[in-house]
């Protein structure tokens, strides 16, 4: 079913002003910081299986996943860019993990050390299969980066152990992951190994979930009423609404989409589509954040989208991006990338400092003295899923900008980047995106990769001569665009979010795309109570926010007229090239000290400055708000 | 220190359109309903001391207070209006309570039956002294209504038992009430009995509270950080901010004011004044509600005044009114009555249905599908302090309208009412207050009470001839007023919130006060984030609210222009005479189904209707909001 795929990590690189510094900070700051915390908190040590009752530390049920995610990040980073020191460190950690494997293939440091008799007995709460999923993802990334099989083979044995334990045969448990993740990991394992059985296991987990009688209720004593929390209230293929814990939901959807793509299961895909529509059309913040309430880190009802209270876990935005990428790969529809891009430029990067070593777990749309969440990014959390998720996410950023299919190359996000094609050509994107809509794609390279045989050269030459379509995404926020090939204007209409030019591309060819990038005044759906009478500013893919650092304290007193000529200005104290929006605002004050008064208010004209939401709280403690009252 | 006092219950009566029906409903519905629930829930039975371990019910630590409050209500009602059936019932319940008293005077059905060995061991949590306070208040009311002493004497013995247990002498506990109330009750007991020792005990409780080393921390293991919850973080006389559980705080302040008034303790009074200023000037809802967060039913920081989340327990508003009344009695300053009136016409009556038998525990300033609280009034609560508080509050309504001092009669709230003076004169207020500002006060009666001796007649005549000041309150909301005596305009200036006319008042005299009562557009202090860009309407003492019953669903889409000619209209489905406010509003809709869109919004002119906040949710389930966006 899948129509598009991502390019290999090594085939792409970024040089844009937004992601490239994040990817670099991931290598120099995020990964080292996560490794350090994994050591300091005994997460790594836990794999040595030397924990004893009475020790000062205790192997937590989700620790293995944190280490696995850092390892995945290290492997993806290594695949992106050779680094002997990193390779050595990765090898050491991977071997330390594998050494904890039990003779039957089982690998979980909590259950092995703390309660070995309770293996697989509390799936709904204990993250056992979730940790397995992340270990498998780490092993696949390790294999792809190094070509070495020891970790992958170990995780195959673990997957085989899981396949033996779970299923519909006599003597097997009919359980499934309490925190979904393993489903998508098994699909990756099936891809990496070519072994269908792992896909079948993923399909089993997706299909068995939520069946009646409910496994969690019957076997583990979980409450019927709390099944929505983990999307086990009905079989996923019957689900149409995005409910429960948002990260669990997003990972489940990724797994469902993977299974649907690999098996052509149209019913499963329909459920994915319906849930994606519900999540993004009625339950998503303007930043691409999902899971708006702290209670259960979960989705709320349609259109309930508070600002100060918006939970929007960093991991959930990452999950939504990964799910949306898959939906595009299956359908080729650009609207999935519109959401991917929204998360990519807003709700995901807001979770991490520009320095790469400070993190937000929650990403609300307003923050002030009354915020129920952290007002400054933290270096680590006791439940530290978000930092380690960034470690493995940023090395994928360049891949998310492109999509490939036989005969088509798609530029999904026109950040400055380079893609090496198998035919020897190289596509280089030049732009200041997301700060400017002018994009040039230059074709370079030739058909003769250096140092190859004459035969290979001939084959390359033949490939390079085949025509292919170069498709450029026209984002949902773009009101108009122009396109030129080699300086000649092309009248192209966007279809499903893309304009496409099919031709025999040759080195020296150049495509120029000019995406109009005005400041857009957004309003939320009428049903969104929290945003009534409020506007948000978006320019290009960036959603903007006011910070008190620029505007002084008391952001709630500011209102902005929607109709005005906004100006683009330099953002003070943020990286060179960052574009801020300035304009006129009103500030209303009511005279007197009385708590309530009928005194006439005074309104003064003033200036406001808004910066990209993704970059807030990089200049110290600050009030922040995305939705401002319209005046 | 006290300058003013309330008239006796039997000296006053109401005939206004707002309170009189509530007082009547209290007699016919509230008191009978509370009694029925006290029976059904075994609260009354608990006094028979026949509870056994294993019974289906369990005497809760606060049950005694609920029964005591209903008894107080019955007694106050009986004092207001003779009723043989009620008298009989009151006598029976009072005797049932007294029968539970232990030989040493102790009376608590929880500790006596459930854990007799734990008496006085957990003051901070177990409501033991709180229940004692309400029992004492009930006994005083019973004595005042019936003249019988058995209940009062029993409670004197209980107070003596408490006085023996607590104090600074060797062998005494240096504890004090975890939930304040006893302090004010002991002052009432001292008044009723003329015994100074009860006042001394009240003063001890007020003075000992919060001293270091802290009793709760040292003796009962309570956390230092949670002492503010029960105002025991420092001695009350040193406190300047309103903190912690709002009902506890209000009752403590009443007790402090009573002790200060009786002893002339200026330092204690200063603390009362500072806390009242903080509570009402920075932490009070526009309805007179206090204690804005559910967490601990407590005060929040200055100017944090959410609407949907505003907790504002009914009992807390009652407590604030009782405290404010005391502050006026001590100072004679009208601003205390401004707050009293705000609570009296808004945040108190909102807690009870017009039918008298349905209750709100919380009184938020907005309610819709996202409300964290009850959206409809309930008939009872497991913690049912509010219903029983209404039962004892409404019979006092008429008393709150007047204040007396030697040589002065004050009309504090010009609701239609009648006050019989000791000199034989009767003051009759005619008005449609709070719906109209025209007030007439007619003097009637004569110096010869019928059927008395010639000597008594002579004394009455002499009294009736003494001049006295009749003072009429000019509320804070009133921009201008006119005054006439016997049809002749009097140029009077308000001082401390009152205009005063001293003369030899005679039957037939008439004072006409015309309080201008325009619709006032209120704005909150600039620091109140929740109300930024919003207005509330007030007319006279009534704060108004929009209900979806009148305005259709989606109140958040409505905005109201502040400058317009508001119209007074009849409120549909509410008692005859209720005045609603109508005017023009705007409703903005954004076209399209997109969750976020830059589409231009459409604004249409429409009508709005607002009703008195106190009367909301008397016409079925409805959205409600007090603060509406200004357009």
PDB file of C-alpha atoms in Angstrom, chain A residues 367-458:
ATOM      1  CA  UNK A 367       2.824  30.386  30.510  1.00  0.00           C
ATOM      2  CA  UNK A 368       2.852  32.748  33.453  1.00  0.00           C
ATOM      3  CA  UNK A 369       2.883  32.728  37.242  1.00  0.00           C
ATOM      4  CA  UNK A 370      -0.250  30.576  37.227  1.00  0.00           C
ATOM      5  CA  UNK A 371       1.125  27.911  34.932  1.00  0.00           C
ATOM      6  CA  UNK A 372       0.584  24.413  36.276  1.00  0.00           C
ATOM      7  CA  UNK A 373       3.730  23.271  34.454  1.00  0.00           C
ATOM      8  CA  UNK A 374       7.444  24.004  34.367  1.00  0.00           C
ATOM      9  CA  UNK A 375       8.106  27.593  33.358  1.00  0.00           C
ATOM     10  CA  UNK A 376      11.706  26.830  32.456  1.00  0.00           C
ATOM     11  CA  UNK A 377      13.114  23.829  30.647  1.00  0.00           C
ATOM     12  CA  UNK A 378      14.671  21.163  32.851  1.00  0.00           C
ATOM     13  CA  UNK A 379      17.768  19.099  32.285  1.00  0.00           C
ATOM     14  CA  UNK A 380      16.116  15.774  33.044  1.00  0.00           C
ATOM     15  CA  UNK A 381      12.922  14.270  34.462  1.00  0.00           C
ATOM     16  CA  UNK A 382      12.318  11.249  36.651  1.00  0.00           C
ATOM     17  CA  UNK A 383      10.131  10.062  33.776  1.00  0.00           C
ATOM     18  CA  UNK A 384      12.533  11.183  31.098  1.00  0.00           C
ATOM     19  CA  UNK A 385      10.925   9.964  27.896  1.00  0.00           C
ATOM     20  CA  UNK A 386      11.063  13.386  26.221  1.00  0.00           C
ATOM     21  CA  UNK A 387      14.813  14.140  26.325  1.00  0.00           C
ATOM     22  CA  UNK A 388      15.687  10.696  24.980  1.00  0.00           C
ATOM     23  CA  UNK A 389      13.028  11.041  22.305  1.00  0.00           C
ATOM     24  CA  UNK A 390      14.708  14.189  21.049  1.00  0.00           C
ATOM     25  CA  UNK A 391      18.025  12.334  20.957  1.00  0.00           C
ATOM     26  CA  UNK A 392      16.610   9.913  18.418  1.00  0.00           C
ATOM     27  CA  UNK A 393      14.358  12.369  16.628  1.00  0.00           C
ATOM     28  CA  UNK A 394      16.704  15.106  15.415  1.00  0.00           C
ATOM     29  CA  UNK A 395      18.906  12.819  13.295  1.00  0.00           C
ATOM     30  CA  UNK A 396      15.729  12.025  11.339  1.00  0.00           C
ATOM     31  CA  UNK A 397      14.922  15.663  10.594  1.00  0.00           C
ATOM     32  CA  UNK A 398      16.613  15.703   7.192  1.00  0.00           C
ATOM     33  CA  UNK A 399      14.818  12.522   6.187  1.00  0.00           C
ATOM     34  CA  UNK A 400      11.475  14.070   7.007  1.00  0.00           C
ATOM     35  CA  UNK A 401      12.136  16.780   4.413  1.00  0.00           C
ATOM     36  CA  UNK A 402      12.073  14.298   1.559  1.00  0.00           C
ATOM     37  CA  UNK A 403      10.030  11.370   0.275  1.00  0.00           C
ATOM     38  CA  UNK A 404      10.893   8.971  -2.506  1.00  0.00           C
ATOM     39  CA  UNK A 405       9.019   6.662  -4.768  1.00  0.00           C
ATOM     40  CA  UNK A 406      10.057   4.971  -7.978  1.00  0.00           C
ATOM     41  CA  UNK A 407       9.916   7.760 -10.510  1.00  0.00           C
ATOM     42  CA  UNK A 408       9.279  10.592  -8.034  1.00  0.00           C
ATOM     43  CA  UNK A 409      11.293  12.658  -5.616  1.00  0.00           C
ATOM     44  CA  UNK A 410       9.297  14.802  -3.231  1.00  0.00           C
ATOM     45  CA  UNK A 411      10.519  17.822  -1.400  1.00  0.00           C
ATOM     46  CA  UNK A 412       8.202  17.717   1.596  1.00  0.00           C
ATOM     47  CA  UNK A 413       9.751  20.529   3.598  1.00  0.00           C
ATOM     48  CA  UNK A 414      11.920  22.982   1.676  1.00  0.00           C
ATOM     49  CA  UNK A 415      14.534  23.532   4.381  1.00  0.00           C
ATOM     50  CA  UNK A 416      18.044  23.988   2.976  1.00  0.00           C
ATOM     51  CA  UNK A 417      19.256  20.431   2.508  1.00  0.00           C
ATOM     52  CA  UNK A 418      20.885  18.027   0.138  1.00  0.00           C
ATOM     53  CA  UNK A 419      19.678  14.698  -1.130  1.00  0.00           C
ATOM     54  CA  UNK A 420      21.926  12.231  -2.919  1.00  0.00           C
ATOM     55  CA  UNK A 421      19.946  10.106  -5.284  1.00  0.00           C
ATOM     56  CA  UNK A 422      20.851   6.572  -6.188  1.00  0.00           C
ATOM     57  CA  UNK A 423      21.244   7.676  -9.785  1.00  0.00           C
ATOM     58  CA  UNK A 424      24.236   9.758  -8.821  1.00  0.00           C
ATOM     59  CA  UNK A 425      22.438  13.066  -8.990  1.00  0.00           C
ATOM     60  CA  UNK A 426      22.285  15.373  -6.065  1.00  0.00           C
ATOM     61  CA  UNK A 427      19.446  17.737  -5.265  1.00  0.00           C
ATOM     62  CA  UNK A 428      20.444  20.740  -3.303  1.00  0.00           C
ATOM     63  CA  UNK A 429      17.831  22.969  -1.705  1.00  0.00           C
ATOM     64  CA  UNK A 430      18.842  26.532  -1.072  1.00  0.00           C
ATOM     65  CA  UNK A 431      16.519  28.594   1.094  1.00  0.00           C
ATOM     66  CA  UNK A 432      16.204  30.486   4.329  1.00  0.00           C
ATOM     67  CA  UNK A 433      13.127  28.437   5.132  1.00  0.00           C
ATOM     68  CA  UNK A 434      11.195  28.668   7.445  1.00  0.00           C
ATOM     69  CA  UNK A 435      12.023  32.387   7.509  1.00  0.00           C
ATOM     70  CA  UNK A 436      11.633  32.960   3.785  1.00  0.00           C
ATOM     71  CA  UNK A 437       9.559  31.301   1.072  1.00  0.00           C
ATOM     72  CA  UNK A 438      12.077  31.574  -1.753  1.00  0.00           C
ATOM     73  CA  UNK A 439      13.380  28.102  -2.509  1.00  0.00           C
ATOM     74  CA  UNK A 440      15.866  26.985  -5.145  1.00  0.00           C
ATOM     75  CA  UNK A 441      16.470  23.330  -5.951  1.00  0.00           C
ATOM     76  CA  UNK A 442      19.661  22.758  -7.907  1.00  0.00           C
ATOM     77  CA  UNK A 443      20.537  19.507  -9.610  1.00  0.00           C
ATOM     78  CA  UNK A 444      24.210  18.603  -9.434  1.00  0.00           C
ATOM     79  CA  UNK A 445      26.467  15.575  -9.548  1.00  0.00           C
ATOM     80  CA  UNK A 446      26.938  13.372 -12.542  1.00  0.00           C
ATOM     81  CA  UNK A 447      26.283   9.866 -13.645  1.00  0.00           C
ATOM     82  CA  UNK A 448      29.770   8.657 -12.755  1.00  0.00           C
ATOM     83  CA  UNK A 449      30.317   8.080  -9.073  1.00  0.00           C
ATOM     84  CA  UNK A 450      34.063   8.358  -8.594  1.00  0.00           C
ATOM     85  CA  UNK A 451      36.151   5.178  -8.436  1.00  0.00           C
ATOM     86  CA  UNK A 452      33.591   2.764  -9.745  1.00  0.00           C
ATOM     87  CA  UNK A 453      34.046   0.422 -12.632  1.00  0.00           C
ATOM     88  CA  UNK A 454      33.306   1.338 -16.204  1.00  0.00           C
ATOM     89  CA  UNK A 455      30.312  -0.994 -16.087  1.00  0.00           C
ATOM     90  CA  UNK A 456      28.917   0.706 -13.000  1.00  0.00           C
ATOM     91  CA  UNK A 457      29.517   4.053 -14.650  1.00  0.00           C
ATOM     92  CA  UNK A 458      27.519   2.955 -17.647  1.00  0.00           C
TER      93      UNK A 458
END
